[in-house]
mmCIF file of C-alpha atoms and ligand atoms in Angstrom:
data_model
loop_
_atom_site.group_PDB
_atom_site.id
_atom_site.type_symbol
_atom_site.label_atom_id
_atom_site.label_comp_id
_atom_site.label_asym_id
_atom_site.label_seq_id
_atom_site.Cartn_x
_atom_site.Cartn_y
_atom_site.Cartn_z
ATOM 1 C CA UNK V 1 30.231 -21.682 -3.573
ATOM 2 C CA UNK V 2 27.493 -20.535 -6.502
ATOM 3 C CA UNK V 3 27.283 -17.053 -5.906
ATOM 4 C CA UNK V 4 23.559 -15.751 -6.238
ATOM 5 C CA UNK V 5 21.941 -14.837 -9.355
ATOM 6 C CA UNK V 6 18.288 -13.281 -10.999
ATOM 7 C CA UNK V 7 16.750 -15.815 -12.473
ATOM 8 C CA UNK V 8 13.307 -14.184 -13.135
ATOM 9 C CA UNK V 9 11.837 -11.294 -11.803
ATOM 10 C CA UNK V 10 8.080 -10.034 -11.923
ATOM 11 C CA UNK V 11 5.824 -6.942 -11.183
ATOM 12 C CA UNK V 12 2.869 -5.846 -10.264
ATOM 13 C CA UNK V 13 1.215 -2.075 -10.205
ATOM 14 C CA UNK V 14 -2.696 -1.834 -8.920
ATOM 15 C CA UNK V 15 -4.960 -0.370 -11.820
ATOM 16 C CA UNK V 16 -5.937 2.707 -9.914
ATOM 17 C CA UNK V 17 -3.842 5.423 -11.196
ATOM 18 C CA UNK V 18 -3.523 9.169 -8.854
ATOM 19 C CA UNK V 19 -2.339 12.028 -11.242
ATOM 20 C CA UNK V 20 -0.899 15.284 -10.181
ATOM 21 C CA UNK V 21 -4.223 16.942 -11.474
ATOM 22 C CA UNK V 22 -6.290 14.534 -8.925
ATOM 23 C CA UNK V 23 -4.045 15.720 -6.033
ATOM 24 C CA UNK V 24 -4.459 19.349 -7.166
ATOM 25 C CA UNK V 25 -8.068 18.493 -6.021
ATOM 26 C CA UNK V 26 -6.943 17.031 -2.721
ATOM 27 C CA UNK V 27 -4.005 19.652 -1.064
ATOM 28 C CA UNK V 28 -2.677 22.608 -2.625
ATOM 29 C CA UNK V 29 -0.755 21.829 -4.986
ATOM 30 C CA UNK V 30 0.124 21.469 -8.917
ATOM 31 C CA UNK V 31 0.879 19.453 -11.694
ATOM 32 C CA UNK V 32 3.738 22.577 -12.222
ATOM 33 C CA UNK V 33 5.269 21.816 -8.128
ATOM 34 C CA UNK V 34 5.073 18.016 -8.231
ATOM 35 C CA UNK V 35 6.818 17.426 -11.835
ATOM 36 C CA UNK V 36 9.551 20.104 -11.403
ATOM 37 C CA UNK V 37 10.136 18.888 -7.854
ATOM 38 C CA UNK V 38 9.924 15.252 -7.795
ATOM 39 C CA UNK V 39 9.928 14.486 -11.423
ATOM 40 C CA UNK V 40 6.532 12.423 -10.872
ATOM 41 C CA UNK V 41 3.689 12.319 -12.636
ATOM 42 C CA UNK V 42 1.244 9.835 -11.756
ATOM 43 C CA UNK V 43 1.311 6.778 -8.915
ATOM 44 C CA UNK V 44 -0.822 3.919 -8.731
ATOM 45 C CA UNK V 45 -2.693 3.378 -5.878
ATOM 46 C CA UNK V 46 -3.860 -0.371 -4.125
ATOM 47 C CA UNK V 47 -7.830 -1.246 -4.405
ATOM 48 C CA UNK V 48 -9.520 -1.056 -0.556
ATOM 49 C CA UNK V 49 -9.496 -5.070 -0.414
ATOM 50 C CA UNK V 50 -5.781 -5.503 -1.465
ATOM 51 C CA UNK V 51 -2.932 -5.973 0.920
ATOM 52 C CA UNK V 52 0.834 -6.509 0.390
ATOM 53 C CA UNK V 53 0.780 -10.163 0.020
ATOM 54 C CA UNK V 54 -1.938 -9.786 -2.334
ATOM 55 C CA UNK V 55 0.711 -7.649 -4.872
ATOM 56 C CA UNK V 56 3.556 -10.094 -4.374
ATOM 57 C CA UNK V 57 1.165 -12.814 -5.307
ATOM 58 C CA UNK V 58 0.285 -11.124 -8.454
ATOM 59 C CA UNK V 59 4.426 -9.990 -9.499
ATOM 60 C CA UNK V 60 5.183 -13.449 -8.094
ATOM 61 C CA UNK V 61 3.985 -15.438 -10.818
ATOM 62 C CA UNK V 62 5.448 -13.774 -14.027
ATOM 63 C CA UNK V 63 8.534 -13.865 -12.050
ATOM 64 C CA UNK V 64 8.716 -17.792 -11.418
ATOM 65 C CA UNK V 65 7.370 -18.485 -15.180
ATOM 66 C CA UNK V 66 10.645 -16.315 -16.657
ATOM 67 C CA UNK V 67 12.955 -18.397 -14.235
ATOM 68 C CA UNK V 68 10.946 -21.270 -15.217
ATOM 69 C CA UNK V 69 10.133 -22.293 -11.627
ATOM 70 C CA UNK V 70 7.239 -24.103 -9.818
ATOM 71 C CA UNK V 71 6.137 -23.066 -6.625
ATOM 72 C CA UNK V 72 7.687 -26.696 -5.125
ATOM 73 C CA UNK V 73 10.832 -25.287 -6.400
ATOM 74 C CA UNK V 74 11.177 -21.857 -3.364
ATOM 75 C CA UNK V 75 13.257 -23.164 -0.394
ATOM 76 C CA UNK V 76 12.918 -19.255 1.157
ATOM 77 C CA UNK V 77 10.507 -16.240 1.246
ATOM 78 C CA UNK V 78 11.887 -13.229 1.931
ATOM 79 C CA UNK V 79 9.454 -9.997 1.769
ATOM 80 C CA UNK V 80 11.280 -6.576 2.006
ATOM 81 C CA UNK V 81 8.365 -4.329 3.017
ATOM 82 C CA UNK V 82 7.558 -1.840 5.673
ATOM 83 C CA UNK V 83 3.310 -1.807 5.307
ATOM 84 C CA UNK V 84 3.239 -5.256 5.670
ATOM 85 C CA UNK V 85 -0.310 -6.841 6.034
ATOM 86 C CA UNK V 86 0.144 -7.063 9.421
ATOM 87 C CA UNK V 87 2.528 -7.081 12.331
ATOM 88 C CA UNK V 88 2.287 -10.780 12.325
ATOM 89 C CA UNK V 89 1.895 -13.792 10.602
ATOM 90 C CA UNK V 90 4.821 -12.068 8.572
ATOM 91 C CA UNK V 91 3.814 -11.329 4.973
ATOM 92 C CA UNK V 92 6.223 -13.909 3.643
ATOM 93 C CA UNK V 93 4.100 -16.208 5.561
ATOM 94 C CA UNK V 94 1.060 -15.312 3.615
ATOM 95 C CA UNK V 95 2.461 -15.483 0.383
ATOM 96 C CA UNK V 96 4.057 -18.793 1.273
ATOM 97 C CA UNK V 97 0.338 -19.864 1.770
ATOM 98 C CA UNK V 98 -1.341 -17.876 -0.698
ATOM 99 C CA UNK V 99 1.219 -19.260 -3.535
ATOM 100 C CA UNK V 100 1.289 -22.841 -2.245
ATOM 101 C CA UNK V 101 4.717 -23.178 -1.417
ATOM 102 C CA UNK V 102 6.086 -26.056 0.500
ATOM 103 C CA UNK V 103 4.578 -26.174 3.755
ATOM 104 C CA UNK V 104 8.131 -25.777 6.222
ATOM 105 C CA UNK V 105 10.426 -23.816 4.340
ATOM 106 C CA UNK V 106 11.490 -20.121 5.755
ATOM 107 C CA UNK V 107 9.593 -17.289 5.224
ATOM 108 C CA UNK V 108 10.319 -14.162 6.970
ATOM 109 C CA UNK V 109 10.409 -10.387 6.047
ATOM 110 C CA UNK V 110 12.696 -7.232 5.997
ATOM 111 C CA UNK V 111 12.724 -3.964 7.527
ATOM 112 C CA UNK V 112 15.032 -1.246 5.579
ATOM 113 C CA UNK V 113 12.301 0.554 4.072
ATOM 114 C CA UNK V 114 13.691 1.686 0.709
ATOM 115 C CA UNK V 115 16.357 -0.416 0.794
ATOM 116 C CA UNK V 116 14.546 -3.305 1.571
ATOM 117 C CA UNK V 117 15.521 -5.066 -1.514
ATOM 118 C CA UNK V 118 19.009 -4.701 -1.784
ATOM 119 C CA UNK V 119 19.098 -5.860 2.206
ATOM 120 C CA UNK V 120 17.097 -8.514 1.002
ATOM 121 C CA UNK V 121 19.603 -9.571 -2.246
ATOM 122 C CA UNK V 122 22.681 -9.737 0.171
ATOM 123 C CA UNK V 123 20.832 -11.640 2.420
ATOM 124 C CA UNK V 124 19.212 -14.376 -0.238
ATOM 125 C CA UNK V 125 23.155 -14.048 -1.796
ATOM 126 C CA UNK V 126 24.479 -15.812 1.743
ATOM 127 C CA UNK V 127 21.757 -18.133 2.064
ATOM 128 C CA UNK V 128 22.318 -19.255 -1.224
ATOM 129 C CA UNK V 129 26.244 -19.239 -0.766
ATOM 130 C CA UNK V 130 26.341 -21.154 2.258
ATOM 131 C CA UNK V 131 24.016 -23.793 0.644
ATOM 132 C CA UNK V 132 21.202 -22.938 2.795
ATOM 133 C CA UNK V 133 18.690 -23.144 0.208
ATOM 134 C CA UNK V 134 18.650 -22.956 -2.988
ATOM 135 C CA UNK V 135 16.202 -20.670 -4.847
ATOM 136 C CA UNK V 136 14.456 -17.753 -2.782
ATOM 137 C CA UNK V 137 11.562 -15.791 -3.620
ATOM 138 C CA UNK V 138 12.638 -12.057 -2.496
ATOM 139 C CA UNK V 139 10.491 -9.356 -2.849
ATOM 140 C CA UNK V 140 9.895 -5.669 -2.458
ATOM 141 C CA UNK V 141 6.728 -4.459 -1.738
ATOM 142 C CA UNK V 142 4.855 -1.650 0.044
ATOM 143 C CA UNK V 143 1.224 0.025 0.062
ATOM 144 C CA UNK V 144 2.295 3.270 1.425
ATOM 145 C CA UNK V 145 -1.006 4.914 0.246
ATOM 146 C CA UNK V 146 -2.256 3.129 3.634
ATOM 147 C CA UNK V 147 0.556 5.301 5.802
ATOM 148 C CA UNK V 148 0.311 8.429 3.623
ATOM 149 C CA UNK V 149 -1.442 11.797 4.892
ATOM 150 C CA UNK V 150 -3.128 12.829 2.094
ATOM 151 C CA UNK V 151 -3.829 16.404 3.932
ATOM 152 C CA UNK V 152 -0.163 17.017 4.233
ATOM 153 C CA UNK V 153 0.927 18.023 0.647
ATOM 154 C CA UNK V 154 4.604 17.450 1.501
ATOM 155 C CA UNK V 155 4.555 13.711 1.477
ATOM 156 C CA UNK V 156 1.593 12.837 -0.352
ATOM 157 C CA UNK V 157 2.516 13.588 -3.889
ATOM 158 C CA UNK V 158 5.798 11.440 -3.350
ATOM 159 C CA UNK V 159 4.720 8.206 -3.014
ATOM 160 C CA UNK V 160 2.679 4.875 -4.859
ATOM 161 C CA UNK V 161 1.943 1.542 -4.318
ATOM 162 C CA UNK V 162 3.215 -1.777 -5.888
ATOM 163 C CA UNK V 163 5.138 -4.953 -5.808
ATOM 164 C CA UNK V 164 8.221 -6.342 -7.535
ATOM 165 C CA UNK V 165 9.477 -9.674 -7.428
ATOM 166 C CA UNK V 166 13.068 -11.426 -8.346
ATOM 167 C CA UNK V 167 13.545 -15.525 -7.959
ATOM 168 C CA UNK V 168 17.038 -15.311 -6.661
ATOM 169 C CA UNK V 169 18.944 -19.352 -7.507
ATOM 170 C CA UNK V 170 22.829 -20.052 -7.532
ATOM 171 C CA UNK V 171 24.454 -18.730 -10.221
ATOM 172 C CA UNK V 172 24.632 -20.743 -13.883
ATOM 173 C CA UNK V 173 28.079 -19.956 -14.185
ATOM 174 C CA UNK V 174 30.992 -18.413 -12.181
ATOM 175 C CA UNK V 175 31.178 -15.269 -13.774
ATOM 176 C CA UNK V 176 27.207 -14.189 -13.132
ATOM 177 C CA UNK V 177 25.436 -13.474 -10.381
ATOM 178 C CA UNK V 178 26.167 -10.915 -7.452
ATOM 179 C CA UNK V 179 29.544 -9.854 -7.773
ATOM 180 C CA UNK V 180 29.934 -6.857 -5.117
ATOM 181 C CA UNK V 181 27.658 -5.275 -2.387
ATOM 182 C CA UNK V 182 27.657 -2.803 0.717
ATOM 183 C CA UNK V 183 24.419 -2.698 2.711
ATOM 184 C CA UNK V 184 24.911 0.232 5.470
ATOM 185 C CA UNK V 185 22.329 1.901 8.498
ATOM 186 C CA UNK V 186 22.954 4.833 10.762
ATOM 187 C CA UNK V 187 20.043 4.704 13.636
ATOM 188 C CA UNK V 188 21.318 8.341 14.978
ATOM 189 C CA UNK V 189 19.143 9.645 11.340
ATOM 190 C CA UNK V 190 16.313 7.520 11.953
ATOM 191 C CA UNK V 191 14.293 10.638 12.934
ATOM 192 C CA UNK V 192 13.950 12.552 9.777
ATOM 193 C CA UNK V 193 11.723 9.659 8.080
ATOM 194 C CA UNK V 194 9.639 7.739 10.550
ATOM 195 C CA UNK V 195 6.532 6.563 10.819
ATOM 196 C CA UNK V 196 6.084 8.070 14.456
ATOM 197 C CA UNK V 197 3.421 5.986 16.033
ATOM 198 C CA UNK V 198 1.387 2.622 15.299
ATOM 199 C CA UNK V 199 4.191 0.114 17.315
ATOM 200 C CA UNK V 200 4.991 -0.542 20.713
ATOM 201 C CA UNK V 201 6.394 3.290 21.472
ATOM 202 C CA UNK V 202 3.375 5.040 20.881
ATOM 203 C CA UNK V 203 0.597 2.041 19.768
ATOM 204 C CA UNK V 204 -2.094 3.189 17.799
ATOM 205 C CA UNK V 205 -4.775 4.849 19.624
ATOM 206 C CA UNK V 206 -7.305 7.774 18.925
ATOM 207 C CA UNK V 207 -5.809 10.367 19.652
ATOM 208 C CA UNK V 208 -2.482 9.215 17.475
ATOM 209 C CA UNK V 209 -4.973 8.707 14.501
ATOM 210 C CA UNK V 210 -6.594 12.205 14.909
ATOM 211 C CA UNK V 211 -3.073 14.139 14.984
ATOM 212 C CA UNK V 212 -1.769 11.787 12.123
ATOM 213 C CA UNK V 213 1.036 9.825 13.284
ATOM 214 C CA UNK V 214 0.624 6.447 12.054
ATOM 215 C CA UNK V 215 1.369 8.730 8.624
ATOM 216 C CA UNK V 216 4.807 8.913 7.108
ATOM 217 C CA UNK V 217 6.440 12.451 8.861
ATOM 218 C CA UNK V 218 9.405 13.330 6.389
ATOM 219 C CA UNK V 219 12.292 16.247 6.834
ATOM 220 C CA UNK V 220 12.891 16.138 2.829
ATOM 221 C CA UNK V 221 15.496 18.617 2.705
ATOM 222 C CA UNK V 222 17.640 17.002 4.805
ATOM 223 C CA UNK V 223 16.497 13.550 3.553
ATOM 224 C CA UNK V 224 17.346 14.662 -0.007
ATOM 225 C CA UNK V 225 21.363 15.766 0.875
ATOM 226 C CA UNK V 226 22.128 12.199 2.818
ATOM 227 C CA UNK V 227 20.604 10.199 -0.148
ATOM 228 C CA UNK V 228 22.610 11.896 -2.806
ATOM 229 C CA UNK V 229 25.698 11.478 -0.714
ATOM 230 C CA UNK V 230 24.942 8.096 0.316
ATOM 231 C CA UNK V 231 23.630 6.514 -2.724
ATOM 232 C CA UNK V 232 27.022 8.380 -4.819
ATOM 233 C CA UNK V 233 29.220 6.698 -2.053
ATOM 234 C CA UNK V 234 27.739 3.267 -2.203
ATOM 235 C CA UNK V 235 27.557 3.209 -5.597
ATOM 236 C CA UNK V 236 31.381 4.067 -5.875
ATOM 237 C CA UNK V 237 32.085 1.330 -3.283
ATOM 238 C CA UNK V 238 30.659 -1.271 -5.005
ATOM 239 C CA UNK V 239 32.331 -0.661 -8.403
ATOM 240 C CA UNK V 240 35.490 -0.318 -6.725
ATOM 241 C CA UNK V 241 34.904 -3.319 -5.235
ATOM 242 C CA UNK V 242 33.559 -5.059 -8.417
ATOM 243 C CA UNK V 243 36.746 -3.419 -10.551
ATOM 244 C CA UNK V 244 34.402 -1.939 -13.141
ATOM 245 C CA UNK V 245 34.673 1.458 -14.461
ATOM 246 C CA UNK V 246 31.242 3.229 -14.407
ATOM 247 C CA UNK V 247 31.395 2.988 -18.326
ATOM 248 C CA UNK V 248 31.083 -0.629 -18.127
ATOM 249 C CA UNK V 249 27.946 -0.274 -15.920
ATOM 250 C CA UNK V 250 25.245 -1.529 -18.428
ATOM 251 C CA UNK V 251 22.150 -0.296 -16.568
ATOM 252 C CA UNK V 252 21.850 1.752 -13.343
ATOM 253 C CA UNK V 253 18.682 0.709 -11.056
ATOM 254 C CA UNK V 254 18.173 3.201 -8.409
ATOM 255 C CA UNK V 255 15.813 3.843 -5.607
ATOM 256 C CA UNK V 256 13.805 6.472 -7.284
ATOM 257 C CA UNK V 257 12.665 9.101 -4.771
ATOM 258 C CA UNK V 258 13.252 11.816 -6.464
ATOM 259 C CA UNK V 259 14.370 12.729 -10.214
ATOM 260 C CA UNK V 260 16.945 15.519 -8.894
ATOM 261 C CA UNK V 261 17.942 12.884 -6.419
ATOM 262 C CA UNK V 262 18.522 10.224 -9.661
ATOM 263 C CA UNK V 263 20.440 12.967 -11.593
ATOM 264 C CA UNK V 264 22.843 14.174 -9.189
ATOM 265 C CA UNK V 265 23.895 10.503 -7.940
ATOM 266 C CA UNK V 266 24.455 9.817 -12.194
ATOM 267 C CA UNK V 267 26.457 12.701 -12.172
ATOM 268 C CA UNK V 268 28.152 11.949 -9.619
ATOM 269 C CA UNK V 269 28.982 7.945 -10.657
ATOM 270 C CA UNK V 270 29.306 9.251 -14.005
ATOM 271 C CA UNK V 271 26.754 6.973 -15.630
ATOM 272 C CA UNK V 272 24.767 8.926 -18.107
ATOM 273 C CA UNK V 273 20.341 9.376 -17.246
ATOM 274 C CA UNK V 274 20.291 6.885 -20.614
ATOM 275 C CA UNK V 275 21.544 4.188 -19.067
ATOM 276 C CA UNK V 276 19.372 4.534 -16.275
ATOM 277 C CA UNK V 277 16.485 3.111 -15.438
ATOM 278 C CA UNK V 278 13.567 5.991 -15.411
ATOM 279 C CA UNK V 279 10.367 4.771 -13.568
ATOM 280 C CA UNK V 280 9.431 7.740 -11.275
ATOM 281 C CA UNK V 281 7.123 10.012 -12.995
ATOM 282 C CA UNK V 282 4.727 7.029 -13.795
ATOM 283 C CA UNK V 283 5.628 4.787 -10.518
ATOM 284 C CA UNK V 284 6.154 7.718 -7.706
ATOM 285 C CA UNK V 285 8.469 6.418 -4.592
ATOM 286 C CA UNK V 286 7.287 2.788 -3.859
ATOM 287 C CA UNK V 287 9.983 2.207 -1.042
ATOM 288 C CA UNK V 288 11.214 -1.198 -0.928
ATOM 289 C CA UNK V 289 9.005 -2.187 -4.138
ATOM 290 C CA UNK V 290 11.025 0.588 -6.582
ATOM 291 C CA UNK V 291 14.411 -1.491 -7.392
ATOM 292 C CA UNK V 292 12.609 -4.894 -7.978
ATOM 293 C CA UNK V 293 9.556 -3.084 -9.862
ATOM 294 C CA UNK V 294 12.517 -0.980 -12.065
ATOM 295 C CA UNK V 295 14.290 -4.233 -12.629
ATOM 296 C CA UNK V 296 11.551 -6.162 -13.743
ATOM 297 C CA UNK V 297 10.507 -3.540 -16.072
ATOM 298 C CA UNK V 298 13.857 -3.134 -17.440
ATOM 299 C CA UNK V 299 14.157 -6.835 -18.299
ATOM 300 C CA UNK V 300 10.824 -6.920 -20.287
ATOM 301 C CA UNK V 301 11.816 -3.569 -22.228
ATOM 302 C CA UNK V 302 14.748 -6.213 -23.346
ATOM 303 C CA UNK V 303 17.289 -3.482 -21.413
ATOM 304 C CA UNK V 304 19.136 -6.255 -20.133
ATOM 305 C CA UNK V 305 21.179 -9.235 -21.860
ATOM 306 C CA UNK V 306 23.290 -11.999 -20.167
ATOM 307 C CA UNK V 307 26.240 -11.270 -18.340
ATOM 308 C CA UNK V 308 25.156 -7.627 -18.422
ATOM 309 C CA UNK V 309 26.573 -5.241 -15.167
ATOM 310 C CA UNK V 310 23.575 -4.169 -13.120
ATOM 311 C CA UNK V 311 24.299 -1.294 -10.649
ATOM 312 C CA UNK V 312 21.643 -1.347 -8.264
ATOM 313 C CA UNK V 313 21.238 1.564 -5.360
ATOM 314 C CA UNK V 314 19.238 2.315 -2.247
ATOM 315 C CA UNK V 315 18.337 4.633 0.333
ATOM 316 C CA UNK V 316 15.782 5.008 2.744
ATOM 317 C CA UNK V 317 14.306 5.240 6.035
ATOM 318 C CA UNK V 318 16.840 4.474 9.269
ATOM 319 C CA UNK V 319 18.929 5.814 7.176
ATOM 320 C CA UNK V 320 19.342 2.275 5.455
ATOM 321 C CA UNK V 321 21.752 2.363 2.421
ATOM 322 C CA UNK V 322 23.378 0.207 0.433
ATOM 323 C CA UNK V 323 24.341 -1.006 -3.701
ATOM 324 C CA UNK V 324 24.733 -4.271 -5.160
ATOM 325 C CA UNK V 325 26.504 -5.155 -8.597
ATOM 326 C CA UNK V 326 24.757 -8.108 -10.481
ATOM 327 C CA UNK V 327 26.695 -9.524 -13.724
ATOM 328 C CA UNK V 328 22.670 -10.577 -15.254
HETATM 329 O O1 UT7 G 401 12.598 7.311 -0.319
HETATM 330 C C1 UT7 G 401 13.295 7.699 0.830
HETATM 331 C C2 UT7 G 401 14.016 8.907 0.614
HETATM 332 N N1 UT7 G 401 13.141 10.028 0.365
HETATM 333 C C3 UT7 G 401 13.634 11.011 -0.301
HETATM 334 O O2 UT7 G 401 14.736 10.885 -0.765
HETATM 335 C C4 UT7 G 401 12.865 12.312 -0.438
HETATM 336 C C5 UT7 G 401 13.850 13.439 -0.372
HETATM 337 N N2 UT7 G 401 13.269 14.757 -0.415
HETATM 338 C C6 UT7 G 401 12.707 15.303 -1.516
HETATM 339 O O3 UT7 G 401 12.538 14.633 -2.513
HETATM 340 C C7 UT7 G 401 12.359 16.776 -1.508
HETATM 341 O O4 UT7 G 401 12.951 17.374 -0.376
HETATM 342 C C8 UT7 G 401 10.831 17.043 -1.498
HETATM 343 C C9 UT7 G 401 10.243 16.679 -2.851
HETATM 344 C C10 UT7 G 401 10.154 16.247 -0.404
HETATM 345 C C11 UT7 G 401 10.576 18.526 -1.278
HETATM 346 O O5 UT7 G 401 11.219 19.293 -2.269
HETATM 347 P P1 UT7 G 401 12.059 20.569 -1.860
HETATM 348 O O6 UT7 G 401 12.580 21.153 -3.094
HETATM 349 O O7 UT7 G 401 13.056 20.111 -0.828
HETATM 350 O O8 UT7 G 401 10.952 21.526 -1.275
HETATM 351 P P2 UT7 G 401 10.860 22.161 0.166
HETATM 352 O O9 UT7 G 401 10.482 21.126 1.157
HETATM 353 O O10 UT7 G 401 12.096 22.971 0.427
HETATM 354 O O11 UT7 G 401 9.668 23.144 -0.024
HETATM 355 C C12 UT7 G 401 9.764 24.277 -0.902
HETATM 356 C C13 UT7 G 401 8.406 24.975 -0.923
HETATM 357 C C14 UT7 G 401 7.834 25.208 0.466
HETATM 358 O O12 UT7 G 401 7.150 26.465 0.451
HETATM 359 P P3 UT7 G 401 7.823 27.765 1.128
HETATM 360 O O13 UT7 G 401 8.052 27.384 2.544
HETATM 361 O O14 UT7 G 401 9.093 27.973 0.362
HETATM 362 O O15 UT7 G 401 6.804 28.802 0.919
HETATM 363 C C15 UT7 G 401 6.817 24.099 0.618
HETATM 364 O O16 UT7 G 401 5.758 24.459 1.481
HETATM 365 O O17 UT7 G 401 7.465 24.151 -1.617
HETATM 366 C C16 UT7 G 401 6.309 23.979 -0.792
HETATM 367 N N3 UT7 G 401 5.732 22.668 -1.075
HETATM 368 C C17 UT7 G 401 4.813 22.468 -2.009
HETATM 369 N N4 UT7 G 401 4.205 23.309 -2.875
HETATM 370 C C18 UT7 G 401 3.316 22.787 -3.712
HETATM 371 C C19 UT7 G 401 6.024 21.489 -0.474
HETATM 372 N N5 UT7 G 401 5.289 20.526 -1.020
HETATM 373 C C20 UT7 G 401 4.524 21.097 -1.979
HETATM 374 C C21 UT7 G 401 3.562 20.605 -2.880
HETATM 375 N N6 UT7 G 401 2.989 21.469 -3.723
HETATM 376 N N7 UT7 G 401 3.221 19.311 -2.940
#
């Protein structure tokens, strides 16, 4: 059984860029607060006429030239997202369409917000094992400018907007591929990150629009203690599990939330902030989009060779948590 492997990835950013000095015009706030507290700088931000599928289009296709794949050749669509374009048709659905891939095959998406794309790796790693299908288009994406308050100076300096793409195909040889994982939830946290209203508890309505609740609502303190522990934990299983020492880890892809988040979890794997990848002060938090958007950019900066150990690390919304271990 071929174990799954990255054959390509891709990524796509929208060309409107928010600085810290545009927010200082929106909330009060600073350039000073935002970078010594989050470690971001600027986000990029999705034009009024694009939607999610639109950005996985666009990562999509530098993704399937690197793995040197045609559209004919997806069996699976898998889109890890939580602003999807809409309820339903799923997104994956409208990229199968919007790409032209073969009319039939599966195409469904994900909901473990910024973990979305390690969910979605496991998954498209036991499809691929059980012969399934073949090669699946997975992606991460997310406009969360569209659920952000941008009165509420808490959340709205954290996040951005952006897509990242990986074609996921059985492994070229025995040694590559995804060689350890843990994927993890705990509903009873699900409170402190929500998105409170906008489904079927509390549908969108006037009155939910004028008090903001289809907006991201965010406890960050205690968000920010369960994601170091979790992420450190996860991370530790997975190398444990993979028997590799965190020395042999060749580059560390985590969610990126927060840079104090990203340098207490290296302390506590013990893989140094160089060997990590660093995307937050010019990306922001893109949920589900960070890992496969870090990834890609990673491979192009030529941060990644063959049979390389990826360490890659999520947590989000739920809580959802989990790491996966890729030999490249
Ligand atoms: O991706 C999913 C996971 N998400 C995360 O992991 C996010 C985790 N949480 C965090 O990253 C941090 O908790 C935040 C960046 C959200 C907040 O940082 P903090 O150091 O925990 O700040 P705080 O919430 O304790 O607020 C400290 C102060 C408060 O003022 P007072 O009450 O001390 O007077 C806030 O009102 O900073 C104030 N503050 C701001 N000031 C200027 C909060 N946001 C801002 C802001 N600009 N944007």
């Amino acid at each position: 059984m071929a174990r799954a492997w990255i054959a390509g990835t891709g990524a796509y950013l929208p060309a409107k860029v928010l600085t810290n000095f545009d927010l200082e015009k929106m909330v009060d706030t600073s350039d000073e607060w935002i970078t010594q507290r989050t470690g971001i700088k600027e986000r990029h931000i999705a034009a009024e006429d694009e939607a999610v599928s639109d950005l996985v289009i666009k990562a999509a296709r530098p993704a399937l030239e690197m793995a040197g794949a045609a559209p004919q050749d997806i069996d699976a669509v898998i889109i890890c997202t939580i602003t999807p374009d809409n309820s339903f048709p799923s997104t994956a659905c409208l990229v199968q369409k919007g790409l032209g891939l073969r009319p039939g095959i599966p195409a469904f998406d994900i909901s473990a917000a910024c973990s979305g794309f390690v969910y979605g790796l496991i998954i498209a790693d036991s499809l691929i094992r059980t012969g399934a299908v073949k090669c699946v288009l997975l992606a991460g994406a997310e406009i969360l400018s569209r659920i952000t308050n941008w009165t509420d100076r808490n959340t709205c300096v954290l996040f951005g907007d952006g897509a990242g793409v990986a074609i996921v195909a059985p492994s070229p040889d025995p040694s590559r591929g995804l060689v350890a994982s843990c994927w993890h939830a705990d509903g009873s946290l699900g409170d402190l990150l929500i998105q409170p209203a906008g489904g079927s508890r509390l549908p969108a309505s006037a009155e939910t629009v004028a008090a903001g609740l289809h907006t991201i609502h965010m406890s960050g303190n205690e968000v920010f203690k369960h994601a170091v522990r979790a992420m450190s934990q996860a991370a530790e299983t997975v190398l444990n599990q993979a028997r590799i020492p965190p020395e042999e880890v060749k580059l560390f892809v985590p969610h990126q939330a927060n840079i104090r988040i990203l340098e207490a979890t290296c302390q506590r794997t013990r893989i140094p902030l160089e060997r990590t990848v660093l995307a937050i002060d010019r990306i922001g938090n893109t949920s589900a989009a960070t890992i496969p958007i870090g990834l890609d950019m990673a491979v192009r900066e030529g941060r990644i060779s063959a049979g390389d150990a990826v360490l890659l690390d999520a947590f989000g919304g739920g809580f959802t948590w989990g790491a996966a271990l890729v030999r490249w």
